[in-house]
Amino acid sequence: MTSISIWRLALVFMATFVTTAALTFSPSEAKSLCSKSEALTVQLPDPASGRRYEIYISLPADYSQRPERNYPLLVIADGGRAFPKLSCDARLLAENSQVDEAVVIGLSYALGEALEDSRRRDYTPVRLPGSGRIYGGAAAYQNYLRDVVLHYVEDRYRLASGRRIFWGHSYGGLLGAHILLTEPSLFQTYILGSPSFWFADEAIYRLEDDYAKRRHQLNAHVLFYVGGLETSRHDPARKGKTNDMVAGMQKFQSRLRSRGYEGLNMSSKVIEGTDHISAVRPGFMWGLRAALGN
């Protein structure tokens, strides 16, 4: 087990994103707070696939001083890219009394693999024959998340019962939707940002159909967000692709609402003036305030 400075990792991200959302703290406050925090890096291999993964763990500032307290768990997909800045944002919001403190976990990509290859496989629900790439490993990765990652952190940290939160953006949001529709109790709150519901001719709707045939309850708090510029126009932040992510989010939310699932609570936000990338930080902060606001 090693320690790495969140601030050292997050400095570039903070400089890039500090102007993209309305904040109540300054860059100097961010540096001061995040420099106090250290992330633990733990290697957790997947015994089923043999792949080597890491998780990154950020504990609340008062964790060691409050042995009587249990904390919510926030799991961040795409942790290899998103964990440094978002774990810092979670700390900043808590320090400013906007959200409850949480244990924050970042999920790495498979070690020794290209980032895009790892997330393309692990975060998508079905294969794409003939694509020349490996897709469709979400179910296997979900097993790893449940049986290895969550088992590890629950054995070692004081976590509040019934307060697990998942955050994912793009393919990460698609992974969250897969978990929601196959094993909703794995988390109580899902923050799904710019989710790739277009993937494989909207294969996520087949999962939703299967769920609706079997269940009438969906006990979850689901928070959707998307950038207001993520429409069918050319979007360089999405490598020039033209999927209308705004309409896609609204369509999926409408489908869930039409089912009348018992126990389902949904909210959504279109973040005006942002694209697929610049929506990440304000979307995360909006979702975290909704999930952990105090």
XYZ file of N, CA and C in Angstrom, residues 7 13 30 56 68 79 92 117 126-127 150 153 156 165 169 186 192 222 225-226 229 254 259 277:
72
model
N -3.153 16.400 -4.030
C -2.891 17.718 -4.622
C -1.893 17.622 -5.754
N -5.498 19.530 -13.049
C -6.944 19.518 -13.237
C -7.593 20.746 -12.620
N -8.444 25.734 -2.493
C -8.368 24.374 -3.029
C -6.999 23.777 -2.776
N -8.126 3.796 -5.602
C -7.575 4.956 -4.912
C -8.563 5.341 -3.813
N -16.226 7.108 16.241
C -17.626 6.705 16.423
C -18.467 6.940 15.174
N -11.542 6.353 -12.495
C -10.701 6.929 -11.457
C -9.308 7.284 -11.920
N -13.527 19.636 -0.853
C -13.803 21.069 -0.796
C -15.254 21.348 -0.420
N -8.888 1.046 -24.064
C -9.193 -0.381 -24.209
C -9.848 -0.921 -22.944
N -22.703 -4.761 -23.928
C -22.794 -5.819 -24.943
C -21.594 -5.743 -25.877
N -21.336 -6.861 -26.546
C -20.254 -6.902 -27.525
C -20.684 -6.226 -28.825
N -15.887 -3.566 -3.289
C -16.774 -3.200 -2.184
C -16.520 -4.070 -0.957
N -13.343 -2.540 0.805
C -13.501 -1.273 1.538
C -14.465 -1.424 2.710
N -12.704 -2.759 5.757
C -11.608 -1.969 6.325
C -11.988 -0.570 6.793
N -22.861 5.580 -3.075
C -23.111 6.453 -4.221
C -22.160 6.076 -5.346
N -19.361 8.970 -15.772
C -19.596 9.925 -16.859
C -19.301 9.238 -18.182
N -26.955 -2.461 -5.365
C -25.515 -2.328 -5.163
C -25.162 -0.915 -4.700
N -25.277 9.884 -12.884
C -24.952 9.438 -14.238
C -24.796 10.660 -15.127
N -31.660 8.440 -8.617
C -30.865 8.569 -9.840
C -30.797 10.035 -10.238
N -27.125 14.171 -15.400
C -26.747 15.493 -15.902
C -26.108 15.344 -17.278
N -26.119 16.435 -18.024
C -25.550 16.439 -19.374
C -25.188 17.873 -19.724
N -24.410 21.738 -24.493
C -23.907 21.757 -25.868
C -23.809 20.363 -26.480
N -37.431 9.539 -19.356
C -38.860 9.390 -19.661
C -39.278 7.932 -19.655
N -42.618 3.787 -16.548
C -42.839 2.477 -15.927
C -43.544 2.597 -14.581
N -16.908 17.350 -22.014
C -15.810 17.389 -21.049
C -16.051 18.426 -19.964
